[in-house]
Amino acid sequence: MRPFAYVKPADVEAAVRAAGEPGAKYLGGGTNLVDLMREGIERPDTVVDVTGLPLDGVETSPGGGLRIGALVRNSALAADRLVRARYPVVSQALLSGASGQLRNMATVGGNLLQRTRCPYFYDHASACNKREPGSGCDALEGFNRGCAILGVSGSCIAAHPSDMCVALAALDAVVEVRGPDGTRRVPLADLYRLPGDTPQVETTLAAADLITAVELPPAPIAANSRYRKVRDRASYAFALVSVAAALEVRDGTVTGVRLALGGVAPKPWRAREAERVLLGGPAHEAAFRRAAEAELAAATVREGNAFKTGLAVATITATLRDLNEGAAR
Ligand code: SF4
């Protein structure tokens, strides 16, 4: 590992100032950044350790939402009483990700900003536009079983690895960001960029921007929500396909639905087309399947990941069917 400076600021303002220096990088739980530094993919001159900042609370916000500090550990958030009662999809998503040890270290802010697990990204002998812009993409014709099928480009087909963020996408989460010019609120949908021709630029944040909190708006529909994850082995694996869903049904008609997908796109993917097809229509399995097929109609597949289209349709359908049965009880 190459040498770097280490600073641990006492407050948020000092952290933002320190991160504004060239070559600086924020450090939270370190469960992704330290790996990337060991591999020589991230090469910061200065590491700005934010773990001493007072950003580790979960509070009720006016109207019944939640404000979650960016340094809340993934394990603490999964176990939080309010999260489990009001937003079970968030707790389930967190518990399906990583190991207990990693969840004890990983923070909410770090989870939002973790980088792809595309194997070529970690392999210096491979061409990877995300690691080395302009070098090409070995995943296009290589091992792309885990790669994305929605929102991809000819430059990059990497999938976003987070489970938690899929649940947050379904819930219209808003990210609170402190930058050199003050605090602003960024809808999660506007936080991530699709790869296009610049897959190395993954978010709309500037280098000194510090995520300080995540807000979950009030969402009574989330009481009937679920996270379902399909992966190659039972635990400690990234999603091939995952679904975060919430459903509200009255008299056999879908009166509310939230749907987001993981493992299939470069960012947590809000399934707006499926939601549009479902809303106001009948709540039965054939309708759920039709909506899922409408969402996946835009898929661009490769030989190794073509199976994801059918898998996503089946997973969406099964998740909505389970929620519908729960809503009817
Ligand atoms: Fe790199 Fe993206 Fe291609 Fe993977 S899919 S090799 S991350 S450019």
CSV table of C-alpha atoms in Angstrom, one decimal, residues 111-301:
chain,number,residue,atom,x,y,z
A,111,ASN,CA,-23.2,1.6,1.9
A,112,LEU,CA,-24.6,4.3,-0.4
A,113,LEU,CA,-21.2,5.0,-2.0
A,114,GLN,CA,-19.7,1.5,-2.2
A,115,ARG,CA,-18.3,0.7,-5.6
A,116,THR,CA,-19.1,-2.2,-8.0
A,117,ARG,CA,-17.9,-5.7,-7.4
A,118,CYS,CA,-17.3,-6.4,-11.1
A,119,PRO,CA,-14.3,-8.7,-11.1
A,120,TYR,CA,-12.5,-6.9,-13.9
A,121,PHE,CA,-12.7,-3.6,-11.9
A,122,TYR,CA,-10.4,-5.3,-9.3
A,123,ASP,CA,-8.0,-6.9,-11.8
A,124,HIS,CA,-5.3,-4.6,-13.0
A,125,ALA,CA,-4.5,-7.0,-15.9
A,126,SER,CA,-8.0,-6.4,-17.4
A,127,ALA,CA,-9.4,-3.6,-19.4
A,128,CYS,CA,-11.9,-1.6,-17.3
A,129,ASN,CA,-13.3,1.9,-18.2
A,130,LYS,CA,-14.4,2.4,-14.7
A,131,ARG,CA,-10.9,1.8,-13.2
A,132,GLU,CA,-9.0,3.3,-16.2
A,133,PRO,CA,-11.1,5.5,-18.4
A,134,GLY,CA,-10.7,4.7,-22.1
A,135,SER,CA,-9.1,1.3,-21.6
A,136,GLY,CA,-12.2,-0.8,-22.7
A,137,CYS,CA,-14.5,-3.2,-20.9
A,138,ASP,CA,-13.5,-6.9,-20.6
A,139,ALA,CA,-16.9,-7.7,-19.1
A,140,LEU,CA,-18.7,-7.1,-22.3
A,141,GLU,CA,-17.5,-10.3,-23.9
A,142,GLY,CA,-16.2,-11.9,-20.7
A,143,PHE,CA,-17.6,-13.2,-17.4
A,144,ASN,CA,-20.7,-11.1,-17.1
A,145,ARG,CA,-23.0,-13.3,-15.1
A,146,GLY,CA,-23.3,-10.7,-12.3
A,147,CYS,CA,-23.5,-7.7,-14.7
A,148,ALA,CA,-26.4,-5.3,-15.3
A,149,ILE,CA,-29.1,-5.5,-18.0
A,150,LEU,CA,-30.9,-2.2,-17.4
A,151,GLY,CA,-29.4,1.3,-17.8
A,152,VAL,CA,-26.1,-0.1,-19.2
A,153,SER,CA,-23.9,1.4,-21.9
A,154,GLY,CA,-21.3,0.2,-24.4
A,155,SER,CA,-18.7,1.4,-21.9
A,156,CYS,CA,-19.8,-0.4,-18.7
A,157,ILE,CA,-22.3,-3.0,-17.7
A,158,ALA,CA,-21.4,-3.2,-14.0
A,159,ALA,CA,-24.2,-3.7,-11.5
A,160,HIS,CA,-24.6,-1.7,-8.3
A,161,PRO,CA,-23.8,-4.0,-5.4
A,162,SER,CA,-26.0,-2.6,-2.5
A,163,ASP,CA,-29.0,-4.2,-1.0
A,164,MET,CA,-29.9,-1.4,1.3
A,165,CYS,CA,-30.0,1.1,-1.5
A,166,VAL,CA,-32.6,-0.9,-3.4
A,167,ALA,CA,-34.9,-0.6,-0.4
A,168,LEU,CA,-34.2,3.1,-0.1
A,169,ALA,CA,-34.9,3.6,-3.8
A,170,ALA,CA,-38.4,2.0,-3.3
A,171,LEU,CA,-39.1,4.4,-0.4
A,172,ASP,CA,-38.1,7.7,-2.2
A,173,ALA,CA,-35.3,8.3,0.3
A,174,VAL,CA,-33.6,11.7,0.3
A,175,VAL,CA,-29.9,12.1,1.0
A,176,GLU,CA,-28.6,15.0,3.1
A,177,VAL,CA,-25.3,16.3,1.9
A,178,ARG,CA,-22.9,18.8,3.4
A,179,GLY,CA,-20.6,20.5,0.9
A,180,PRO,CA,-18.4,23.6,0.9
A,181,ASP,CA,-21.5,25.8,0.2
A,182,GLY,CA,-23.7,24.3,2.9
A,183,THR,CA,-26.3,21.6,3.3
A,184,ARG,CA,-28.5,20.4,0.5
A,185,ARG,CA,-31.0,17.5,0.1
A,186,VAL,CA,-30.6,15.1,-2.9
A,187,PRO,CA,-33.3,12.6,-3.8
A,188,LEU,CA,-31.7,9.2,-4.0
A,189,ALA,CA,-32.9,9.0,-7.6
A,190,ASP,CA,-30.7,11.9,-8.4
A,191,LEU,CA,-27.6,10.7,-6.5
A,192,TYR,CA,-26.5,8.1,-9.0
A,193,ARG,CA,-25.4,8.5,-12.6
A,194,LEU,CA,-25.8,5.8,-15.3
A,195,PRO,CA,-22.5,4.9,-16.9
A,196,GLY,CA,-22.9,6.4,-20.4
A,197,ASP,CA,-19.4,7.3,-21.7
A,198,THR,CA,-18.0,8.1,-18.2
A,199,PRO,CA,-18.6,5.1,-16.0
A,200,GLN,CA,-15.9,6.2,-13.6
A,201,VAL,CA,-18.2,9.1,-12.5
A,202,GLU,CA,-20.8,7.2,-10.4
A,203,THR,CA,-22.6,9.9,-8.4
A,204,THR,CA,-23.6,13.5,-8.7
A,205,LEU,CA,-21.5,14.3,-5.5
A,206,ALA,CA,-18.3,16.5,-5.6
A,207,ALA,CA,-15.2,15.2,-3.8
A,208,ALA,CA,-15.7,17.3,-0.7
A,209,ASP,CA,-19.5,16.5,-0.4
A,210,LEU,CA,-20.2,14.5,2.8
A,211,ILE,CA,-23.3,12.5,3.2
A,212,THR,CA,-24.6,13.4,6.7
A,213,ALA,CA,-28.0,11.6,6.8
A,214,VAL,CA,-30.7,9.7,4.9
A,215,GLU,CA,-34.3,10.7,5.2
A,216,LEU,CA,-37.1,8.2,4.8
A,217,PRO,CA,-40.4,10.0,4.1
A,218,PRO,CA,-43.5,8.8,5.9
A,219,ALA,CA,-44.8,5.7,4.0
A,220,PRO,CA,-47.7,3.8,5.5
A,221,ILE,CA,-47.5,1.5,2.5
A,222,ALA,CA,-44.1,0.3,3.7
A,223,ALA,CA,-45.7,-1.6,6.6
A,224,ASN,CA,-46.5,-4.2,3.9
A,225,SER,CA,-43.1,-4.4,2.3
A,226,ARG,CA,-40.5,-7.0,1.5
A,227,TYR,CA,-37.0,-7.6,0.2
A,228,ARG,CA,-36.3,-10.7,-1.8
A,229,LYS,CA,-32.8,-11.5,-2.9
A,230,VAL,CA,-31.7,-14.2,-5.4
A,231,ARG,CA,-28.0,-15.1,-5.4
A,232,ASP,CA,-25.6,-17.9,-6.3
A,233,ARG,CA,-25.3,-19.2,-2.7
A,234,ALA,CA,-27.3,-18.9,0.4
A,235,SER,CA,-25.3,-16.1,2.1
A,236,TYR,CA,-22.4,-13.6,1.7
A,237,ALA,CA,-23.1,-13.1,-2.0
A,238,PHE,CA,-24.2,-10.2,-4.1
A,239,ALA,CA,-27.6,-10.2,-5.7
A,240,LEU,CA,-28.1,-11.7,-9.1
A,241,VAL,CA,-31.5,-10.1,-8.8
A,242,SER,CA,-33.2,-8.5,-5.9
A,243,VAL,CA,-36.6,-6.9,-5.4
A,244,ALA,CA,-37.7,-4.3,-2.8
A,245,ALA,CA,-41.5,-3.9,-2.9
A,246,ALA,CA,-44.4,-2.5,-1.0
A,247,LEU,CA,-48.0,-3.1,-1.9
A,248,GLU,CA,-51.4,-1.7,-1.0
A,249,VAL,CA,-54.6,-3.5,-2.2
A,250,ARG,CA,-58.2,-2.5,-1.8
A,251,ASP,CA,-61.1,-4.7,-3.0
A,252,GLY,CA,-58.7,-6.6,-5.3
A,253,THR,CA,-57.3,-3.4,-6.9
A,254,VAL,CA,-53.7,-2.2,-6.5
A,255,THR,CA,-54.1,1.2,-4.8
A,256,GLY,CA,-50.4,1.7,-4.0
A,257,VAL,CA,-47.1,0.1,-5.1
A,258,ARG,CA,-43.4,0.7,-4.7
A,259,LEU,CA,-40.9,-1.4,-6.6
A,260,ALA,CA,-37.2,-1.3,-7.0
A,261,LEU,CA,-34.6,-3.8,-8.3
A,262,GLY,CA,-31.1,-4.7,-7.4
A,263,GLY,CA,-28.4,-6.7,-9.2
A,264,VAL,CA,-29.7,-5.7,-12.6
A,265,ALA,CA,-28.6,-2.0,-13.1
A,266,PRO,CA,-25.7,0.3,-12.4
A,267,LYS,CA,-27.7,2.0,-9.7
A,268,PRO,CA,-30.6,1.0,-7.5
A,269,TRP,CA,-33.3,0.7,-10.1
A,270,ARG,CA,-36.8,2.1,-9.4
A,271,ALA,CA,-39.2,0.1,-11.6
A,272,ARG,CA,-41.4,3.0,-12.6
A,273,GLU,CA,-42.9,1.3,-15.7
A,274,ALA,CA,-44.0,-1.8,-13.7
A,275,GLU,CA,-45.5,0.5,-11.1
A,276,ARG,CA,-47.4,2.4,-13.8
A,277,VAL,CA,-48.8,-0.8,-15.2
A,278,LEU,CA,-49.8,-2.1,-11.8
A,279,LEU,CA,-51.4,1.0,-10.2
A,280,GLY,CA,-55.2,0.9,-10.5
A,281,GLY,CA,-55.2,-2.6,-12.0
A,282,PRO,CA,-56.1,-6.0,-10.6
A,283,ALA,CA,-54.0,-7.5,-7.9
A,284,HIS,CA,-53.4,-11.0,-9.2
A,285,GLU,CA,-50.4,-13.0,-10.4
A,286,ALA,CA,-50.9,-12.6,-14.1
A,287,ALA,CA,-51.1,-8.8,-13.7
A,288,PHE,CA,-47.9,-8.8,-11.6
A,289,ARG,CA,-46.1,-10.8,-14.3
A,290,ARG,CA,-47.3,-8.4,-17.0
A,291,ALA,CA,-46.0,-5.5,-15.1
A,292,ALA,CA,-42.6,-7.2,-14.5
A,293,GLU,CA,-42.3,-8.0,-18.2
A,294,ALA,CA,-43.1,-4.4,-19.1
A,295,GLU,CA,-40.2,-3.2,-16.9
A,296,LEU,CA,-37.8,-5.8,-18.3
A,297,ALA,CA,-38.7,-5.0,-21.9
A,298,ALA,CA,-35.9,-2.5,-21.9
A,299,ALA,CA,-33.2,-5.0,-20.9
A,300,THR,CA,-30.0,-5.3,-22.9
A,301,VAL,CA,-28.4,-8.7,-22.2
